[in-house]
C-alpha cells in the first residue's frame, strides 16, 4: 500500500471533505471512505514519526472526522432509501398501470398502433395524441427507472460503507492504543515543578469544593520554576473546544437533579479525544471529589482550565504541554457499540453519550467558559 507522509495525508483530509457539504448521500459516503483510507495511511506513517504523539493525535482527529462524515453519509443514505421506498410504494398502482401501457405498446405491431377504425382522420388524430403521450410516458418511465437504480445503489453502498466504517473504527482504536503507549513513553516535555504526592493527598482530603482545591494547588508543587507561559488574553473567545461535541448545558443551568455549576457540559461521542486548547502547565490530573477523572491546566498565571469526566487522563502534574496535545479520552462503548450507533438512521447527535465538564477559573473565580472558547454549534 502506498504510504503518504502523515502531514500530507492530514492536510488532504483537512482541505476539503466535510459532512456538512451539500452532496448526495452516495457521494458523501464515498468521500468519507476516502477520508478513512487516508487516515489509515497516515497511521502507518505515524508509527515512525519523530514526534509520535503529535502524529498520532492528528491521525485520531482525522479518523474522528472521517467516522463522523461516514456516519452522516450512512444516515442520509438510509433516510433517502426510506423516502424512495415510500414513494415507490405509494406509486405502486401508477407504476403497474404505466408498465401495462408500455407493455401493450411494445407488443402491438406498429401498423396496428397507427390505424384507427374510423378511418384516415381518426388515424391522424390518434397519431397526434400518441406523439404527445409517448414522450411523457418515456419521461415517467425514465424517472422511475432512475429512482429504482438509485435505491439499488444506496442499498449496496450502505453495506460497503458499513464495512469501511468497521475498518475505520478498528483503525482509530489502534491509534488510541498507540497514543496511550507513546504518552507513557514520552520524556521530551519540560517540567515546571514536581508534584508532592503527600501534599496532594492531604489537599484532596481537606477540601470539599473545586474552589477550595484550586486555591491550594500551589501547595502541592515542589521546586517550581518561576515565570509563566505567554499571555493568552488575546485568544479569548477563540480557543478551540477540547473535544468535538455539542453544548449540552451552559454555565449556571441546573441539571436533572437541580444542581447548577459554573461550567459548561459538552456532549461527545464515546472514546472522543480530548486535547489542550493552548500550551499549558498540568496542575493536577486524577480523580477529584464527585467530578470523576479531572485534568487541570494552567495556560497562564491566574487562569485554570478544568476538564472533568474523562475515562483516561494523560500527562503528569508539572509538565508543560504544547497546544493541541492529547490530555485524555472520553469513556463509552467500544468498537462494536460505535458501529451499532453509527448505523442508526435516526442518529442526529443524540448518540453523543459522553459528557465533558469544562470550567474556567480566573483568579480562582469561575467565569463563563463560552467567553473563552469558540463554538460553531451548540445543543
mmCIF file of C-alpha atoms in Angstrom:
data_model
loop_
_atom_site.group_PDB
_atom_site.id
_atom_site.type_symbol
_atom_site.label_atom_id
_atom_site.label_comp_id
_atom_site.label_asym_id
_atom_site.label_seq_id
_atom_site.Cartn_x
_atom_site.Cartn_y
_atom_site.Cartn_z
ATOM 1 C CA UNK A 1 0.000 0.000 0.000
ATOM 2 C CA UNK A 2 1.302 3.457 -0.840
ATOM 3 C CA UNK A 3 2.072 5.340 2.365
ATOM 4 C CA UNK A 4 1.629 9.115 2.436
ATOM 5 C CA UNK A 5 3.666 11.295 4.792
ATOM 6 C CA UNK A 6 1.469 11.901 7.806
ATOM 7 C CA UNK A 7 1.421 15.683 7.374
ATOM 8 C CA UNK A 8 0.472 15.358 3.709
ATOM 9 C CA UNK A 9 -2.341 12.945 4.495
ATOM 10 C CA UNK A 10 -3.687 15.163 7.265
ATOM 11 C CA UNK A 11 -3.596 18.247 5.027
ATOM 12 C CA UNK A 12 -5.543 16.369 2.363
ATOM 13 C CA UNK A 13 -8.096 15.376 4.956
ATOM 14 C CA UNK A 14 -8.472 18.865 6.347
ATOM 15 C CA UNK A 15 -8.514 20.515 2.964
ATOM 16 C CA UNK A 16 -11.881 19.626 1.659
ATOM 17 C CA UNK A 17 -14.128 16.893 2.896
ATOM 18 C CA UNK A 18 -16.775 17.671 5.476
ATOM 19 C CA UNK A 19 -20.066 16.064 6.427
ATOM 20 C CA UNK A 20 -21.693 19.479 6.182
ATOM 21 C CA UNK A 21 -21.120 19.931 2.459
ATOM 22 C CA UNK A 22 -24.175 19.711 0.246
ATOM 23 C CA UNK A 23 -23.742 16.377 -1.528
ATOM 24 C CA UNK A 24 -25.916 13.428 -2.358
ATOM 25 C CA UNK A 25 -25.673 10.637 0.212
ATOM 26 C CA UNK A 26 -23.765 8.263 -2.066
ATOM 27 C CA UNK A 27 -21.056 10.827 -2.858
ATOM 28 C CA UNK A 28 -20.776 11.864 0.793
ATOM 29 C CA UNK A 29 -20.324 8.259 1.931
ATOM 30 C CA UNK A 30 -17.728 7.530 -0.764
ATOM 31 C CA UNK A 31 -15.695 10.619 0.115
ATOM 32 C CA UNK A 32 -15.904 9.710 3.794
ATOM 33 C CA UNK A 33 -14.469 6.320 2.851
ATOM 34 C CA UNK A 34 -11.571 8.103 1.152
ATOM 35 C CA UNK A 35 -11.005 10.112 4.341
ATOM 36 C CA UNK A 36 -10.789 6.916 6.360
ATOM 37 C CA UNK A 37 -8.377 5.382 3.836
ATOM 38 C CA UNK A 38 -6.118 8.431 4.124
ATOM 39 C CA UNK A 39 -6.279 8.203 7.906
ATOM 40 C CA UNK A 40 -5.185 4.558 7.703
ATOM 41 C CA UNK A 41 -2.193 5.543 5.580
ATOM 42 C CA UNK A 42 -1.354 8.354 7.982
ATOM 43 C CA UNK A 43 -1.483 5.880 10.884
ATOM 44 C CA UNK A 44 1.083 3.651 9.169
ATOM 45 C CA UNK A 45 3.374 6.644 8.729
ATOM 46 C CA UNK A 46 2.804 7.939 12.274
ATOM 47 C CA UNK A 47 4.394 4.829 13.772
ATOM 48 C CA UNK A 48 7.759 6.005 12.502
ATOM 49 C CA UNK A 49 7.287 9.738 13.007
ATOM 50 C CA UNK A 50 9.826 11.637 15.075
ATOM 51 C CA UNK A 51 7.065 13.164 17.196
ATOM 52 C CA UNK A 52 4.770 10.155 17.510
ATOM 53 C CA UNK A 53 2.424 11.832 19.989
ATOM 54 C CA UNK A 54 1.720 14.749 17.659
ATOM 55 C CA UNK A 55 1.362 12.485 14.626
ATOM 56 C CA UNK A 56 -0.982 10.073 16.397
ATOM 57 C CA UNK A 57 -3.047 12.950 17.741
ATOM 58 C CA UNK A 58 -3.524 14.195 14.179
ATOM 59 C CA UNK A 59 -4.376 10.693 12.997
ATOM 60 C CA UNK A 60 -7.046 10.233 15.681
ATOM 61 C CA UNK A 61 -8.557 13.612 14.805
ATOM 62 C CA UNK A 62 -8.571 12.583 11.131
ATOM 63 C CA UNK A 63 -10.224 9.283 11.955
ATOM 64 C CA UNK A 64 -12.849 11.029 14.092
ATOM 65 C CA UNK A 65 -13.612 13.455 11.252
ATOM 66 C CA UNK A 66 -13.821 10.596 8.748
ATOM 67 C CA UNK A 67 -16.022 8.499 11.004
ATOM 68 C CA UNK A 68 -18.324 11.463 11.607
ATOM 69 C CA UNK A 69 -18.582 12.019 7.843
ATOM 70 C CA UNK A 70 -19.237 8.317 7.284
ATOM 71 C CA UNK A 71 -21.938 8.252 9.957
ATOM 72 C CA UNK A 72 -23.528 11.306 8.377
ATOM 73 C CA UNK A 73 -23.388 9.715 4.923
ATOM 74 C CA UNK A 74 -24.926 6.492 6.198
ATOM 75 C CA UNK A 75 -27.702 8.367 7.974
ATOM 76 C CA UNK A 76 -28.514 10.363 4.866
ATOM 77 C CA UNK A 77 -28.338 7.272 2.645
ATOM 78 C CA UNK A 78 -30.693 5.398 4.961
ATOM 79 C CA UNK A 79 -33.147 8.290 5.074
ATOM 80 C CA UNK A 80 -33.004 8.649 1.282
ATOM 81 C CA UNK A 81 -33.616 4.914 0.886
ATOM 82 C CA UNK A 82 -36.639 5.119 3.168
ATOM 83 C CA UNK A 83 -38.010 8.109 1.239
ATOM 84 C CA UNK A 84 -37.542 6.403 -2.124
ATOM 85 C CA UNK A 85 -39.091 3.172 -0.854
ATOM 86 C CA UNK A 86 -42.108 5.026 0.498
ATOM 87 C CA UNK A 87 -42.546 6.981 -2.740
ATOM 88 C CA UNK A 88 -42.319 3.887 -4.936
ATOM 89 C CA UNK A 89 -44.740 2.040 -2.679
ATOM 90 C CA UNK A 90 -47.195 4.952 -2.812
ATOM 91 C CA UNK A 91 -46.970 4.987 -6.609
ATOM 92 C CA UNK A 92 -47.350 1.207 -6.939
ATOM 93 C CA UNK A 93 -50.697 1.429 -8.767
ATOM 94 C CA UNK A 94 -49.397 4.114 -11.111
ATOM 95 C CA UNK A 95 -46.270 2.054 -11.851
ATOM 96 C CA UNK A 96 -48.327 -1.039 -12.597
ATOM 97 C CA UNK A 97 -50.573 0.938 -14.950
ATOM 98 C CA UNK A 98 -47.599 2.523 -16.688
ATOM 99 C CA UNK A 99 -45.890 -0.830 -17.122
ATOM 100 C CA UNK A 100 -49.112 -2.236 -18.550
ATOM 101 C CA UNK A 101 -49.401 0.560 -21.118
ATOM 102 C CA UNK A 102 -45.754 0.306 -22.117
ATOM 103 C CA UNK A 103 -46.043 -3.496 -22.389
ATOM 104 C CA UNK A 104 -49.136 -3.232 -24.619
ATOM 105 C CA UNK A 105 -47.445 -0.657 -26.844
ATOM 106 C CA UNK A 106 -44.334 -2.758 -27.040
ATOM 107 C CA UNK A 107 -46.176 -5.956 -28.042
ATOM 108 C CA UNK A 108 -48.526 -4.401 -30.610
ATOM 109 C CA UNK A 109 -47.336 -4.229 -34.278
ATOM 110 C CA UNK A 110 -46.532 -0.709 -35.398
ATOM 111 C CA UNK A 111 -49.132 -0.687 -38.258
ATOM 112 C CA UNK A 112 -51.879 -1.591 -35.788
ATOM 113 C CA UNK A 113 -50.880 1.248 -33.500
ATOM 114 C CA UNK A 114 -51.071 3.729 -36.371
ATOM 115 C CA UNK A 115 -54.513 2.618 -37.672
ATOM 116 C CA UNK A 116 -57.877 3.783 -36.330
ATOM 117 C CA UNK A 117 -61.306 2.165 -37.015
ATOM 118 C CA UNK A 118 -62.856 5.488 -38.029
ATOM 119 C CA UNK A 119 -60.527 5.882 -40.963
ATOM 120 C CA UNK A 120 -57.713 8.223 -42.013
ATOM 121 C CA UNK A 121 -58.903 11.199 -39.955
ATOM 122 C CA UNK A 122 -59.120 9.112 -36.766
ATOM 123 C CA UNK A 123 -55.735 7.596 -37.549
ATOM 124 C CA UNK A 124 -54.245 11.088 -37.938
ATOM 125 C CA UNK A 125 -55.773 12.220 -34.662
ATOM 126 C CA UNK A 126 -54.577 9.063 -32.889
ATOM 127 C CA UNK A 127 -51.083 9.668 -34.258
ATOM 128 C CA UNK A 128 -51.094 13.230 -32.922
ATOM 129 C CA UNK A 129 -52.266 12.063 -29.495
ATOM 130 C CA UNK A 130 -49.686 9.272 -29.451
ATOM 131 C CA UNK A 131 -46.904 11.687 -30.404
ATOM 132 C CA UNK A 132 -47.775 13.778 -27.354
ATOM 133 C CA UNK A 133 -48.340 10.893 -24.943
ATOM 134 C CA UNK A 134 -45.292 8.787 -25.832
ATOM 135 C CA UNK A 135 -42.630 11.310 -24.672
ATOM 136 C CA UNK A 136 -44.484 11.781 -21.368
ATOM 137 C CA UNK A 137 -44.646 8.020 -20.869
ATOM 138 C CA UNK A 138 -40.950 7.739 -21.677
ATOM 139 C CA UNK A 139 -40.108 10.505 -19.201
ATOM 140 C CA UNK A 140 -42.120 8.870 -16.419
ATOM 141 C CA UNK A 141 -40.541 5.513 -17.189
ATOM 142 C CA UNK A 142 -37.036 7.016 -17.099
ATOM 143 C CA UNK A 143 -37.808 8.794 -13.827
ATOM 144 C CA UNK A 144 -38.977 5.564 -12.216
ATOM 145 C CA UNK A 145 -36.008 3.647 -13.595
ATOM 146 C CA UNK A 146 -33.600 6.230 -12.147
ATOM 147 C CA UNK A 147 -35.241 6.022 -8.726
ATOM 148 C CA UNK A 148 -35.180 2.222 -8.716
ATOM 149 C CA UNK A 149 -31.498 2.296 -9.718
ATOM 150 C CA UNK A 150 -30.737 4.873 -7.008
ATOM 151 C CA UNK A 151 -32.476 2.670 -4.453
ATOM 152 C CA UNK A 152 -30.356 -0.301 -5.527
ATOM 153 C CA UNK A 153 -27.149 1.743 -5.392
ATOM 154 C CA UNK A 154 -27.968 3.040 -1.915
ATOM 155 C CA UNK A 155 -28.520 -0.466 -0.587
ATOM 156 C CA UNK A 156 -25.194 -1.703 -1.965
ATOM 157 C CA UNK A 157 -23.457 1.456 -0.771
ATOM 158 C CA UNK A 158 -24.702 1.081 2.785
ATOM 159 C CA UNK A 159 -23.189 -2.392 3.062
ATOM 160 C CA UNK A 160 -19.816 -1.313 1.671
ATOM 161 C CA UNK A 161 -19.889 1.833 3.809
ATOM 162 C CA UNK A 162 -20.601 -0.243 6.909
ATOM 163 C CA UNK A 163 -17.528 -2.360 6.111
ATOM 164 C CA UNK A 164 -15.418 0.780 5.685
ATOM 165 C CA UNK A 165 -16.833 2.145 8.932
ATOM 166 C CA UNK A 166 -15.798 -1.041 10.736
ATOM 167 C CA UNK A 167 -12.270 -0.669 9.351
ATOM 168 C CA UNK A 168 -12.196 2.956 10.470
ATOM 169 C CA UNK A 169 -13.349 2.076 13.981
ATOM 170 C CA UNK A 170 -10.645 -0.570 14.239
ATOM 171 C CA UNK A 171 -8.085 1.901 12.908
ATOM 172 C CA UNK A 172 -8.957 4.649 15.378
ATOM 173 C CA UNK A 173 -8.864 2.135 18.227
ATOM 174 C CA UNK A 174 -5.384 1.080 17.111
ATOM 175 C CA UNK A 175 -4.360 4.747 17.003
ATOM 176 C CA UNK A 176 -5.730 5.341 20.517
ATOM 177 C CA UNK A 177 -3.783 2.360 21.849
ATOM 178 C CA UNK A 178 -0.615 3.569 20.127
ATOM 179 C CA UNK A 179 -1.167 7.056 21.552
ATOM 180 C CA UNK A 180 -1.510 5.709 25.094
ATOM 181 C CA UNK A 181 1.783 3.855 24.651
ATOM 182 C CA UNK A 182 3.504 6.923 23.193
ATOM 183 C CA UNK A 183 2.256 9.106 26.054
ATOM 184 C CA UNK A 184 3.568 6.624 28.627
ATOM 185 C CA UNK A 185 6.972 6.637 26.929
ATOM 186 C CA UNK A 186 7.145 10.403 26.429
ATOM 187 C CA UNK A 187 10.152 12.056 28.070
ATOM 188 C CA UNK A 188 10.621 15.203 25.993
ATOM 189 C CA UNK A 189 8.269 17.571 27.847
ATOM 190 C CA UNK A 190 9.671 20.321 30.080
ATOM 191 C CA UNK A 191 8.580 20.399 33.725
ATOM 192 C CA UNK A 192 7.821 23.479 35.820
ATOM 193 C CA UNK A 193 7.537 21.615 39.087
ATOM 194 C CA UNK A 194 7.410 18.193 40.727
ATOM 195 C CA UNK A 195 4.225 17.094 42.433
ATOM 196 C CA UNK A 196 4.375 16.186 46.119
ATOM 197 C CA UNK A 197 2.003 13.177 46.403
ATOM 198 C CA UNK A 198 1.604 13.552 50.183
ATOM 199 C CA UNK A 199 0.564 17.203 49.922
ATOM 200 C CA UNK A 200 -1.759 16.297 47.055
ATOM 201 C CA UNK A 201 -3.474 13.597 49.127
ATOM 202 C CA UNK A 202 -3.841 15.979 52.079
ATOM 203 C CA UNK A 203 -5.281 18.695 49.831
ATOM 204 C CA UNK A 204 -7.860 16.290 48.353
ATOM 205 C CA UNK A 205 -8.838 15.044 51.799
ATOM 206 C CA UNK A 206 -9.213 18.531 53.259
ATOM 207 C CA UNK A 207 -11.300 20.153 50.511
ATOM 208 C CA UNK A 208 -14.948 19.681 49.620
ATOM 209 C CA UNK A 209 -15.222 22.055 46.654
ATOM 210 C CA UNK A 210 -13.382 22.667 43.425
ATOM 211 C CA UNK A 211 -12.739 26.228 44.570
ATOM 212 C CA UNK A 212 -11.051 25.011 47.755
ATOM 213 C CA UNK A 213 -8.942 22.509 45.818
ATOM 214 C CA UNK A 214 -7.903 25.085 43.207
ATOM 215 C CA UNK A 215 -6.866 27.551 45.898
ATOM 216 C CA UNK A 216 -4.388 25.019 47.296
ATOM 217 C CA UNK A 217 -2.834 23.847 44.026
ATOM 218 C CA UNK A 218 0.325 25.882 44.560
ATOM 219 C CA UNK A 219 0.955 23.949 47.786
ATOM 220 C CA UNK A 220 1.495 20.618 46.013
ATOM 221 C CA UNK A 221 4.250 21.971 43.734
ATOM 222 C CA UNK A 222 7.870 21.385 44.686
ATOM 223 C CA UNK A 223 10.791 23.352 43.197
ATOM 224 C CA UNK A 224 8.510 25.273 40.842
ATOM 225 C CA UNK A 225 10.305 27.227 38.160
ATOM 226 C CA UNK A 226 9.493 30.953 38.171
ATOM 227 C CA UNK A 227 7.690 32.674 35.337
ATOM 228 C CA UNK A 228 4.633 31.779 33.320
ATOM 229 C CA UNK A 229 3.582 30.763 29.841
ATOM 230 C CA UNK A 230 2.758 33.506 27.315
ATOM 231 C CA UNK A 231 -0.393 35.526 27.929
ATOM 232 C CA UNK A 232 -3.422 34.079 26.081
ATOM 233 C CA UNK A 233 -5.768 37.005 26.706
ATOM 234 C CA UNK A 234 -5.625 37.899 23.004
ATOM 235 C CA UNK A 235 -7.091 34.472 22.211
ATOM 236 C CA UNK A 236 -10.098 34.976 24.466
ATOM 237 C CA UNK A 237 -13.193 33.784 22.615
ATOM 238 C CA UNK A 238 -11.110 31.910 20.040
ATOM 239 C CA UNK A 239 -9.772 28.903 21.950
ATOM 240 C CA UNK A 240 -10.838 25.599 20.376
ATOM 241 C CA UNK A 241 -13.012 23.324 22.466
ATOM 242 C CA UNK A 242 -11.003 20.441 23.937
ATOM 243 C CA UNK A 243 -13.176 17.847 22.163
ATOM 244 C CA UNK A 244 -15.592 17.666 19.247
ATOM 245 C CA UNK A 245 -19.146 17.877 20.563
ATOM 246 C CA UNK A 246 -22.218 19.981 21.230
ATOM 247 C CA UNK A 247 -23.079 22.150 24.226
ATOM 248 C CA UNK A 248 -25.497 20.208 26.387
ATOM 249 C CA UNK A 249 -25.704 22.612 29.326
ATOM 250 C CA UNK A 250 -24.495 26.186 29.705
ATOM 251 C CA UNK A 251 -22.921 27.815 32.722
ATOM 252 C CA UNK A 252 -25.380 28.178 35.593
ATOM 253 C CA UNK A 253 -28.014 25.871 34.091
ATOM 254 C CA UNK A 254 -29.318 23.253 36.511
ATOM 255 C CA UNK A 255 -29.117 19.558 35.722
ATOM 256 C CA UNK A 256 -31.877 16.983 36.273
ATOM 257 C CA UNK A 257 -31.035 16.896 39.989
ATOM 258 C CA UNK A 258 -31.318 20.670 40.247
ATOM 259 C CA UNK A 259 -27.560 21.179 40.632
ATOM 260 C CA UNK A 260 -26.179 24.230 38.809
ATOM 261 C CA UNK A 261 -22.465 24.552 38.137
ATOM 262 C CA UNK A 262 -20.488 27.466 36.695
ATOM 263 C CA UNK A 263 -19.040 25.396 33.849
ATOM 264 C CA UNK A 264 -20.482 24.023 30.616
ATOM 265 C CA UNK A 265 -21.279 20.427 29.732
ATOM 266 C CA UNK A 266 -20.094 19.195 26.340
ATOM 267 C CA UNK A 267 -21.717 16.100 24.859
ATOM 268 C CA UNK A 268 -19.176 13.997 22.946
ATOM 269 C CA UNK A 269 -19.109 10.663 21.214
ATOM 270 C CA UNK A 270 -17.677 7.637 23.018
ATOM 271 C CA UNK A 271 -13.857 7.485 23.152
ATOM 272 C CA UNK A 272 -13.504 11.049 21.836
ATOM 273 C CA UNK A 273 -10.028 12.551 22.072
ATOM 274 C CA UNK A 274 -9.600 15.485 24.485
ATOM 275 C CA UNK A 275 -6.785 17.956 23.774
ATOM 276 C CA UNK A 276 -5.250 21.040 25.347
ATOM 277 C CA UNK A 277 -6.694 24.209 23.745
ATOM 278 C CA UNK A 278 -3.363 26.017 24.205
ATOM 279 C CA UNK A 279 0.067 25.464 25.689
ATOM 280 C CA UNK A 280 -0.403 24.897 29.399
ATOM 281 C CA UNK A 281 1.087 23.506 32.583
ATOM 282 C CA UNK A 282 -0.596 20.427 34.058
ATOM 283 C CA UNK A 283 -1.539 21.473 37.598
ATOM 284 C CA UNK A 284 -3.385 18.293 38.523
ATOM 285 C CA UNK A 285 -4.616 15.052 36.982
ATOM 286 C CA UNK A 286 -6.616 12.270 38.582
ATOM 287 C CA UNK A 287 -9.913 11.655 40.389
ATOM 288 C CA UNK A 288 -11.357 14.618 42.287
ATOM 289 C CA UNK A 289 -14.435 14.949 44.522
ATOM 290 C CA UNK A 290 -17.529 13.932 42.528
ATOM 291 C CA UNK A 291 -16.124 15.117 39.189
ATOM 292 C CA UNK A 292 -14.584 11.795 38.157
ATOM 293 C CA UNK A 293 -11.243 11.913 36.363
ATOM 294 C CA UNK A 294 -10.052 15.509 36.129
ATOM 295 C CA UNK A 295 -7.197 17.370 34.498
ATOM 296 C CA UNK A 296 -6.496 20.983 35.469
ATOM 297 C CA UNK A 297 -4.419 23.058 33.057
ATOM 298 C CA UNK A 298 -2.826 26.444 33.653
ATOM 299 C CA UNK A 299 -2.295 28.234 30.328
ATOM 300 C CA UNK A 300 -1.071 31.364 32.139
ATOM 301 C CA UNK A 301 -0.770 32.576 35.700
ATOM 302 C CA UNK A 302 -4.178 33.119 37.274
ATOM 303 C CA UNK A 303 -6.179 31.085 34.721
ATOM 304 C CA UNK A 304 -7.179 27.454 35.179
ATOM 305 C CA UNK A 305 -8.935 25.195 32.682
ATOM 306 C CA UNK A 306 -10.739 22.316 34.375
ATOM 307 C CA UNK A 307 -11.809 19.298 32.300
ATOM 308 C CA UNK A 308 -13.742 16.621 34.179
ATOM 309 C CA UNK A 309 -15.416 13.340 33.291
ATOM 310 C CA UNK A 310 -12.633 11.720 31.259
ATOM 311 C CA UNK A 311 -12.075 7.970 31.216
ATOM 312 C CA UNK A 312 -8.318 8.120 30.532
ATOM 313 C CA UNK A 313 -6.107 11.062 31.527
ATOM 314 C CA UNK A 314 -2.671 11.682 30.013
ATOM 315 C CA UNK A 315 0.259 13.716 31.309
ATOM 316 C CA UNK A 316 1.808 14.346 34.709
ATOM 317 C CA UNK A 317 1.467 17.245 37.108
ATOM 318 C CA UNK A 318 4.176 19.810 36.423
ATOM 319 C CA UNK A 319 4.563 19.042 32.707
ATOM 320 C CA UNK A 320 4.218 21.831 30.156
ATOM 321 C CA UNK A 321 2.096 20.659 27.220
ATOM 322 C CA UNK A 322 2.122 22.213 23.749
ATOM 323 C CA UNK A 323 -1.228 23.417 22.411
ATOM 324 C CA UNK A 324 -3.214 20.604 20.839
ATOM 325 C CA UNK A 325 -1.567 17.921 22.980
ATOM 326 C CA UNK A 326 -3.774 14.999 23.995
ATOM 327 C CA UNK A 327 -4.849 15.125 27.635
ATOM 328 C CA UNK A 328 -7.234 12.177 27.682
ATOM 329 C CA UNK A 329 -10.012 10.090 26.185
ATOM 330 C CA UNK A 330 -13.705 10.017 26.957
ATOM 331 C CA UNK A 331 -15.334 6.765 28.051
ATOM 332 C CA UNK A 332 -18.166 4.840 26.495
ATOM 333 C CA UNK A 333 -18.806 1.979 24.105
ATOM 334 C CA UNK A 334 -16.057 0.212 22.229
ATOM 335 C CA UNK A 335 -15.846 -0.607 18.535
ATOM 336 C CA UNK A 336 -18.972 -2.770 18.400
ATOM 337 C CA UNK A 337 -21.106 -0.192 20.202
ATOM 338 C CA UNK A 338 -19.785 2.604 17.989
ATOM 339 C CA UNK A 339 -20.718 0.617 14.892
ATOM 340 C CA UNK A 340 -24.257 -0.026 16.060
ATOM 341 C CA UNK A 341 -24.738 3.626 16.960
ATOM 342 C CA UNK A 342 -23.334 4.800 13.659
ATOM 343 C CA UNK A 343 -25.715 2.647 11.635
ATOM 344 C CA UNK A 344 -28.790 4.205 13.234
ATOM 345 C CA UNK A 345 -30.529 6.376 10.661
ATOM 346 C CA UNK A 346 -32.181 8.393 13.411
ATOM 347 C CA UNK A 347 -28.830 9.335 14.959
ATOM 348 C CA UNK A 348 -28.709 13.123 14.676
ATOM 349 C CA UNK A 349 -26.299 13.803 17.537
ATOM 350 C CA UNK A 350 -28.200 12.147 20.383
ATOM 351 C CA UNK A 351 -25.580 9.375 20.344
ATOM 352 C CA UNK A 352 -23.062 11.734 21.923
ATOM 353 C CA UNK A 353 -23.462 9.758 25.112
ATOM 354 C CA UNK A 354 -20.402 11.049 26.995
ATOM 355 C CA UNK A 355 -20.224 14.377 28.812
ATOM 356 C CA UNK A 356 -17.157 16.514 29.423
ATOM 357 C CA UNK A 357 -17.463 19.198 32.085
ATOM 358 C CA UNK A 358 -15.469 22.360 31.296
ATOM 359 C CA UNK A 359 -14.837 25.088 33.830
ATOM 360 C CA UNK A 360 -12.650 28.185 33.530
ATOM 361 C CA UNK A 361 -11.378 29.869 36.687
ATOM 362 C CA UNK A 362 -9.754 33.290 36.652
ATOM 363 C CA UNK A 363 -8.026 34.276 39.910
ATOM 364 C CA UNK A 364 -9.911 31.279 41.341
ATOM 365 C CA UNK A 365 -13.322 32.707 40.439
ATOM 366 C CA UNK A 366 -15.387 30.885 37.799
ATOM 367 C CA UNK A 367 -16.097 32.691 34.535
ATOM 368 C CA UNK A 368 -18.362 31.607 31.689
ATOM 369 C CA UNK A 369 -16.267 29.228 29.538
ATOM 370 C CA UNK A 370 -18.104 30.372 26.414
ATOM 371 C CA UNK A 371 -16.355 33.740 26.739
ATOM 372 C CA UNK A 372 -13.070 31.885 26.156
ATOM 373 C CA UNK A 373 -13.956 29.095 23.729
ATOM 374 C CA UNK A 374 -15.033 29.329 20.118
ATOM 375 C CA UNK A 375 -18.181 27.304 19.420
ATOM 376 C CA UNK A 376 -19.650 26.590 15.996
ATOM 377 C CA UNK A 377 -22.767 24.811 17.240
ATOM 378 C CA UNK A 378 -24.489 24.040 20.460
ATOM 379 C CA UNK A 379 -27.310 21.905 21.744
#
